[in-house]
PDB file of C-alpha atoms and ligand atoms in Angstrom:
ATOM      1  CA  UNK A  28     -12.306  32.919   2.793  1.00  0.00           C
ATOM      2  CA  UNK A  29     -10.655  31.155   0.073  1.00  0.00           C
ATOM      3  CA  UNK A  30     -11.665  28.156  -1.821  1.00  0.00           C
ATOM      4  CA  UNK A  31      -9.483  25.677  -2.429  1.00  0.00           C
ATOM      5  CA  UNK A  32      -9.967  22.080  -4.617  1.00  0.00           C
ATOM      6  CA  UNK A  33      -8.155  18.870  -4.527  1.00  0.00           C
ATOM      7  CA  UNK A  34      -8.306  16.306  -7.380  1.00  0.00           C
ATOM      8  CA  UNK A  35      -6.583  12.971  -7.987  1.00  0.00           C
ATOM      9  CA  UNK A  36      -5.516  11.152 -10.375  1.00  0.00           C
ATOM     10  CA  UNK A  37      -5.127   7.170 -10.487  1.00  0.00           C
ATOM     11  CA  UNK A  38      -4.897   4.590 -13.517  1.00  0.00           C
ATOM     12  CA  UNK A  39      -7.086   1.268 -13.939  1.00  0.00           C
ATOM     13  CA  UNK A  40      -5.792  -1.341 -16.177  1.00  0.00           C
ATOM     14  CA  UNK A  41      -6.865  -4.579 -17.038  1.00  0.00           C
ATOM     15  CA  UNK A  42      -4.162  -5.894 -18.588  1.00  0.00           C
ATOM     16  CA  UNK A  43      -1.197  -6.676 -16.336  1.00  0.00           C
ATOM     17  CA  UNK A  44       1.478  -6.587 -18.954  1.00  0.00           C
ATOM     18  CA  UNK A  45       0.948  -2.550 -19.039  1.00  0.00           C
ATOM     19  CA  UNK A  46       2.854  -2.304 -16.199  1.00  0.00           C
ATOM     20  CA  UNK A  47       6.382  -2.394 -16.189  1.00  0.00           C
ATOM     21  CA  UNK A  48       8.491  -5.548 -16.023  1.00  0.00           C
ATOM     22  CA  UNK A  49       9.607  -5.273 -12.355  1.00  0.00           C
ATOM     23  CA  UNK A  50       6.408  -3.837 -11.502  1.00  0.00           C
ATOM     24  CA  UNK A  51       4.151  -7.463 -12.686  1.00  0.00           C
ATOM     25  CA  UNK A  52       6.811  -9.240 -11.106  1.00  0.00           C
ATOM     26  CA  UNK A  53       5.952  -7.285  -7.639  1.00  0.00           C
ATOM     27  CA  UNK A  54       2.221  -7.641  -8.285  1.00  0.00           C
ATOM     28  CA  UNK A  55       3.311 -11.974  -8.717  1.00  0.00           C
ATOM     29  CA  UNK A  56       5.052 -11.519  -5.208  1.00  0.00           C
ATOM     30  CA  UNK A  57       1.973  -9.964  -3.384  1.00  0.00           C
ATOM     31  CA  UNK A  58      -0.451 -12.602  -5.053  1.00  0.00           C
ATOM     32  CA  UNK A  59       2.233 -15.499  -3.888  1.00  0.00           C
ATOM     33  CA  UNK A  60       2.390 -13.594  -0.303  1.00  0.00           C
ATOM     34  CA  UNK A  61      -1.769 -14.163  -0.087  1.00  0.00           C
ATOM     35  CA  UNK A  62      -0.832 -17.935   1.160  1.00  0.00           C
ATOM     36  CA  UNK A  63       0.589 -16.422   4.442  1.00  0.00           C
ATOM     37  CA  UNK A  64      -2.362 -14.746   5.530  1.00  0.00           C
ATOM     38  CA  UNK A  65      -3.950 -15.385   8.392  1.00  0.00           C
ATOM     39  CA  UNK A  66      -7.321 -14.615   8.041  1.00  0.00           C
ATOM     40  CA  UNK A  67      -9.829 -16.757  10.004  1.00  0.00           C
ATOM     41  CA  UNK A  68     -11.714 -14.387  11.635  1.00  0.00           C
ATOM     42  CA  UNK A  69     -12.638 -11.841   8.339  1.00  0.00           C
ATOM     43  CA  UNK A  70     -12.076 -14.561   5.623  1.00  0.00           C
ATOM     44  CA  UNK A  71     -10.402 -11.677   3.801  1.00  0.00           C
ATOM     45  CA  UNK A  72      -6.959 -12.368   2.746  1.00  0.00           C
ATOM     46  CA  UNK A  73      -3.889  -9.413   1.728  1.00  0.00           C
ATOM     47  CA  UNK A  74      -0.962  -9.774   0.636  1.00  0.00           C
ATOM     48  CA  UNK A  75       1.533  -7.147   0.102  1.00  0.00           C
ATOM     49  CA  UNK A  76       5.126  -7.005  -1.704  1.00  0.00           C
ATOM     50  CA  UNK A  77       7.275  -4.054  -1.424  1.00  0.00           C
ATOM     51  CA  UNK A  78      10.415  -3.103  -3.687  1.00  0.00           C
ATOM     52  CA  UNK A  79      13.079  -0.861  -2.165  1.00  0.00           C
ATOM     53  CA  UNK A  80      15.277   1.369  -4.224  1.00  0.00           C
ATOM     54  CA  UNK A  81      18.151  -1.337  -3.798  1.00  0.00           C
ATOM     55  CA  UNK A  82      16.210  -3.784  -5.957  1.00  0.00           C
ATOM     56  CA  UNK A  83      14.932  -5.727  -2.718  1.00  0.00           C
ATOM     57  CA  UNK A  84      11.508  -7.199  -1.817  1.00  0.00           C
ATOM     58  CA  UNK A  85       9.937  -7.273   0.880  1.00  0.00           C
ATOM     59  CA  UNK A  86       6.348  -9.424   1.259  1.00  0.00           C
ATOM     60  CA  UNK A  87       3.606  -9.334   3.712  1.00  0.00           C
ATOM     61  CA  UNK A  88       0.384 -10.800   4.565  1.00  0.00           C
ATOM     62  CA  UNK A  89      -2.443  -9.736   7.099  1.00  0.00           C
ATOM     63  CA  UNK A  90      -2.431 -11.361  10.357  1.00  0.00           C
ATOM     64  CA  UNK A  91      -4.969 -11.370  12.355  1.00  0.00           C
ATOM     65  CA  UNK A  92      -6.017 -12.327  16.478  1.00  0.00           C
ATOM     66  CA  UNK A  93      -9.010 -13.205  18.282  1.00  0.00           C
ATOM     67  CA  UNK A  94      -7.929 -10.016  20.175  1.00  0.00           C
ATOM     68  CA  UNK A  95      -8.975  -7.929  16.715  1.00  0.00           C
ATOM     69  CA  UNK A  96      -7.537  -4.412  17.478  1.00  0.00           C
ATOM     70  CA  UNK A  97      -3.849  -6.468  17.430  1.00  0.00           C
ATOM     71  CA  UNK A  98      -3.780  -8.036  14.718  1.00  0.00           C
ATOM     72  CA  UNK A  99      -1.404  -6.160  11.267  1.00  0.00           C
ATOM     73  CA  UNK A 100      -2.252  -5.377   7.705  1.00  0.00           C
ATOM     74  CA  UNK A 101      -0.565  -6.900   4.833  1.00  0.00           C
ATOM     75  CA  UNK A 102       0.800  -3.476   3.638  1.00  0.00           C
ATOM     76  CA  UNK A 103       1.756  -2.341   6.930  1.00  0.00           C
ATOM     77  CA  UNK A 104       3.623  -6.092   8.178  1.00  0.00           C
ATOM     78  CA  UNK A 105       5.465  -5.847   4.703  1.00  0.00           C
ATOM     79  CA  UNK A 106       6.655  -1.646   4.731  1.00  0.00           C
ATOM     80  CA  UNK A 107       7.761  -2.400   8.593  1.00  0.00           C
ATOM     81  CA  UNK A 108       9.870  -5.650   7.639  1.00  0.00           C
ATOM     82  CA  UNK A 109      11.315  -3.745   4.679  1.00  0.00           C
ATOM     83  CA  UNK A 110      12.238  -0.069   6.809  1.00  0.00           C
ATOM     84  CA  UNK A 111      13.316  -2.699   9.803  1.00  0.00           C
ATOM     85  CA  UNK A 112      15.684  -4.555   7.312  1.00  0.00           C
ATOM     86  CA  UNK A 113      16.782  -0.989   5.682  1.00  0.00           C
ATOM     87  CA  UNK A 114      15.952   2.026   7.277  1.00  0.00           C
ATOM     88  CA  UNK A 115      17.886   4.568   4.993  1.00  0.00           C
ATOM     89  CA  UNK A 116      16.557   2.898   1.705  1.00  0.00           C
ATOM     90  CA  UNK A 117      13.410   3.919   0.070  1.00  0.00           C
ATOM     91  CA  UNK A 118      10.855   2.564  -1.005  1.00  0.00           C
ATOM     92  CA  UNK A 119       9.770   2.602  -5.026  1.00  0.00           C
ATOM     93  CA  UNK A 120       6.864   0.127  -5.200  1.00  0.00           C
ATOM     94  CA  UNK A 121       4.173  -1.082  -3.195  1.00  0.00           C
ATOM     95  CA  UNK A 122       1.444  -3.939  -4.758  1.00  0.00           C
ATOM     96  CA  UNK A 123      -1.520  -5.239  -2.664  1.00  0.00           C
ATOM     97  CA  UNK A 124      -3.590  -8.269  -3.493  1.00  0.00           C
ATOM     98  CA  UNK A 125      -6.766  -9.422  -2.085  1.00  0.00           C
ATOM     99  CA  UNK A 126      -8.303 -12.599  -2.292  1.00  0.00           C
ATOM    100  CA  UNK A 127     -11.629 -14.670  -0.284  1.00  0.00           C
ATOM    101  CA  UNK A 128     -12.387 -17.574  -0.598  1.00  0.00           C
ATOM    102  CA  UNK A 129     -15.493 -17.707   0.413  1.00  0.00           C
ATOM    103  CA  UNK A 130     -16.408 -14.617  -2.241  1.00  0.00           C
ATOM    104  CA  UNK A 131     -14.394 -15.238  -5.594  1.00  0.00           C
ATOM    105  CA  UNK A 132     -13.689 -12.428  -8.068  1.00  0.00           C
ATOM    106  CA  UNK A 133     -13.016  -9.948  -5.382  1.00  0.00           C
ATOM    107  CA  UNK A 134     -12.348  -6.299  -6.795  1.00  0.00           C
ATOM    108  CA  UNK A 135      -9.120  -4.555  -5.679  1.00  0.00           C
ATOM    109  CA  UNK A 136      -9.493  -3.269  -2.547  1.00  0.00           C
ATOM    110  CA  UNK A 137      -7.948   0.459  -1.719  1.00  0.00           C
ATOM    111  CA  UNK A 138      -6.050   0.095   1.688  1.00  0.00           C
ATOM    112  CA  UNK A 139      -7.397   1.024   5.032  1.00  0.00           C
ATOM    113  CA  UNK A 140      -7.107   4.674   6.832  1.00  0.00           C
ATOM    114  CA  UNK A 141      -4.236   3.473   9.220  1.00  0.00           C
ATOM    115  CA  UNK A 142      -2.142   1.886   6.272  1.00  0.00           C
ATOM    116  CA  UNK A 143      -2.723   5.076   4.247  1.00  0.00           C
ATOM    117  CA  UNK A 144      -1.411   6.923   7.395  1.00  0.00           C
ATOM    118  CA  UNK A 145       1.973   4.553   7.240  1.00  0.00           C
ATOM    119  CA  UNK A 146       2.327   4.635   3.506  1.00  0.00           C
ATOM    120  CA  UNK A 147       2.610   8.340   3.479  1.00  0.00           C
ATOM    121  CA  UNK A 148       5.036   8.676   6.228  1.00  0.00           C
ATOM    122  CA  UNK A 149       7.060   6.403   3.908  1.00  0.00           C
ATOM    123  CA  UNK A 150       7.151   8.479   1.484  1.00  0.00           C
ATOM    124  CA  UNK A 151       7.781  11.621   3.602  1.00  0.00           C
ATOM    125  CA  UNK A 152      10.723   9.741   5.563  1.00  0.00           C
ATOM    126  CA  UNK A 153      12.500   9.194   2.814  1.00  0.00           C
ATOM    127  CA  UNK A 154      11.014  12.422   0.380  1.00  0.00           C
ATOM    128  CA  UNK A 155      10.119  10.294  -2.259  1.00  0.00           C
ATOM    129  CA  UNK A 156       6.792   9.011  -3.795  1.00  0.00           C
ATOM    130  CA  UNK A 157       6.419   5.429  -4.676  1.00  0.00           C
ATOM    131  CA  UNK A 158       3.175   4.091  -6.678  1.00  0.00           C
ATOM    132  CA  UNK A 159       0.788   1.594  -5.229  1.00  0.00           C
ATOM    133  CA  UNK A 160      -0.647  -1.376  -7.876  1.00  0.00           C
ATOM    134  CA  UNK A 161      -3.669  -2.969  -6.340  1.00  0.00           C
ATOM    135  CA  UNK A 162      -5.213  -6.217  -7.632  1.00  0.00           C
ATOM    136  CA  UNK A 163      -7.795  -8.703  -7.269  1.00  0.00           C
ATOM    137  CA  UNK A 164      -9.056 -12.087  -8.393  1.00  0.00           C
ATOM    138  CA  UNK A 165      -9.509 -10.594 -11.972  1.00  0.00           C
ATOM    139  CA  UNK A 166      -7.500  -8.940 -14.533  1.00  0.00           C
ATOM    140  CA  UNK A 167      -8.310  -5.488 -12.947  1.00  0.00           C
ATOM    141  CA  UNK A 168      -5.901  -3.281 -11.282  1.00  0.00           C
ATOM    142  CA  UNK A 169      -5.761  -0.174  -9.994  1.00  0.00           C
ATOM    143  CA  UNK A 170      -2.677   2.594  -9.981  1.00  0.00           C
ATOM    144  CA  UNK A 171      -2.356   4.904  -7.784  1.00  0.00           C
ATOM    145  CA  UNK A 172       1.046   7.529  -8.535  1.00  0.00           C
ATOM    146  CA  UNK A 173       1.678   7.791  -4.770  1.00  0.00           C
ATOM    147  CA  UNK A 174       0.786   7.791  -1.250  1.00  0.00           C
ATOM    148  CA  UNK A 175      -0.629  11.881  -0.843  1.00  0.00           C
ATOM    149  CA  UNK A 176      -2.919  10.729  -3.851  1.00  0.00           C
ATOM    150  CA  UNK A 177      -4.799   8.010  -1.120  1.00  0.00           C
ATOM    151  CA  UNK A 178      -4.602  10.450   1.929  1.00  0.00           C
ATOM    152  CA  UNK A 179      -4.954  14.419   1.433  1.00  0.00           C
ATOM    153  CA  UNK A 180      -4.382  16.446   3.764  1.00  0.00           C
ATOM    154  CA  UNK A 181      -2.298  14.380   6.152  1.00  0.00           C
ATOM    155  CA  UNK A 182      -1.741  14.548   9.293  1.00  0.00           C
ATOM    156  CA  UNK A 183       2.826  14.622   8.887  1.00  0.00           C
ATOM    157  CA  UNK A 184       5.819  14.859  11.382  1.00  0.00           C
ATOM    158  CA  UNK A 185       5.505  18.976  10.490  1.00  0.00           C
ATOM    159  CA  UNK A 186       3.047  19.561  12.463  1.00  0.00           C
ATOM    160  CA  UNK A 187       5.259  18.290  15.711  1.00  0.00           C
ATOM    161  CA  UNK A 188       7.230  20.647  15.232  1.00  0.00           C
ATOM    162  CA  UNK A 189       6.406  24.566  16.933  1.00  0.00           C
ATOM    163  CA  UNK A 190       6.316  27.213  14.816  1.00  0.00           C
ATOM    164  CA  UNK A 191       6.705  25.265  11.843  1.00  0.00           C
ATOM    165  CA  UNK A 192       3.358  25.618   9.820  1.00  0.00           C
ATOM    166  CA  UNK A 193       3.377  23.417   6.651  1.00  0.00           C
TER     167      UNK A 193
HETATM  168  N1  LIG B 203      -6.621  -5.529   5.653  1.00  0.00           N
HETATM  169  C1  LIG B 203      -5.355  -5.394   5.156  1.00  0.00           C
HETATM  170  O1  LIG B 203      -4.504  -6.283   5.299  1.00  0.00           O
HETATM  171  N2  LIG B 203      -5.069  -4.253   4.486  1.00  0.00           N
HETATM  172  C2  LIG B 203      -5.937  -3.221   4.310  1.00  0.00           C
HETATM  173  O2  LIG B 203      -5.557  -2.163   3.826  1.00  0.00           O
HETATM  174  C3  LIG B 203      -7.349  -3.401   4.640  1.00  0.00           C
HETATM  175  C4  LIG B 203      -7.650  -4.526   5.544  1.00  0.00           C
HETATM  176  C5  LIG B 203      -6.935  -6.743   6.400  1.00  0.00           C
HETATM  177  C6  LIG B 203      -7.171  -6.508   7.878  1.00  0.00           C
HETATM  178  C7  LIG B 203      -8.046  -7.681   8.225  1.00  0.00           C
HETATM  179  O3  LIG B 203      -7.213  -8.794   8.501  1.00  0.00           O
HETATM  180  C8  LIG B 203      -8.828  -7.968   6.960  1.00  0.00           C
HETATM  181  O4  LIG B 203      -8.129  -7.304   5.923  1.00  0.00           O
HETATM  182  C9  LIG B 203     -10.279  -7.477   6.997  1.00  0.00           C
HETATM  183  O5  LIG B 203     -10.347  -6.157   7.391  1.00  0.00           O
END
């Protein structure tokens, strides 16, 4: 038996301006997208923006139903609209906000196991990683380099195919 070890590695910043130019500006566009959630069942409001490698970007919101299992994260409404619009462009930046009204100075929130599911087949689709900027109410933000980094070990088209082990 061998033993084997996984580690990641992610930034935290609390000062936006650390972050490159087009990368605040994306961080603006998911805090702006926030006013399109719909929300009134958690309270809990995401909003997502997504830049493709053609300089595009793409914004989300979570939007939720009384029937809960069909309602759509922000990340995954805005990485659909984006791979619907242009499905043989990458992606090369994903920022999440999260906001509450009802609990101010949320934290940045790390997205859910099905979004972290979507965000790496994005990256495997198109073989390249793109980083993911979360933010909250505060200053604070948290970088993580890519998608693998959020979800080890994932489950990937490879393992459709026979004989192909990864
Ligand atoms: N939510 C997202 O939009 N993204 C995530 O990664 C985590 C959860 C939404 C789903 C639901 O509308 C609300 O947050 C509370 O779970």
């Amino acid at each position: 038996m061998k033993n084997k070890e996984l580690r990641i590695k992610y930034q935290l910043s609390d000062d936006i301006s650390e972050l490159r130019a087009e990368d605040q500006e994306l961080m603006r566009r998911a805090r702006e997208a926030l006013k399109g959630a719909y929300a009134p069942y958690s309270g809990f409001q995401v909003g997502a923006a997504v830049r493709l490698a053609n300089g595009e970007i793409f914004i989300g919101s979570n939007q939720e139903n009384a029937s809960l299992p069909a309602g759509l994260c922000a990340e995954r409404v805005a990485l659909y609209a984006a791979n619907a619009a242009y499905p043989d462009v990458p992606v090369e930046a994903l920022a999440i906000s999260v906001h509450n009204p009802k609990e101010p100075h949320l934290q940045p929130a790390t997205p859910c196991g099905p979004c972290r599911q979507v965000l790496e087949e994005a990256e495997q689709r198109f073989g390249q990683e793109f980083p993911i900027i979360l933010g909250g109410d505060g200053s604070q933000l948290l970088i993580l380099p890519n998608a693998s980094t959020l979800l080890p070990l994932a489950f990937h088209a490879d393992f459709l195919k026979k004989d192909s082990p990864s």
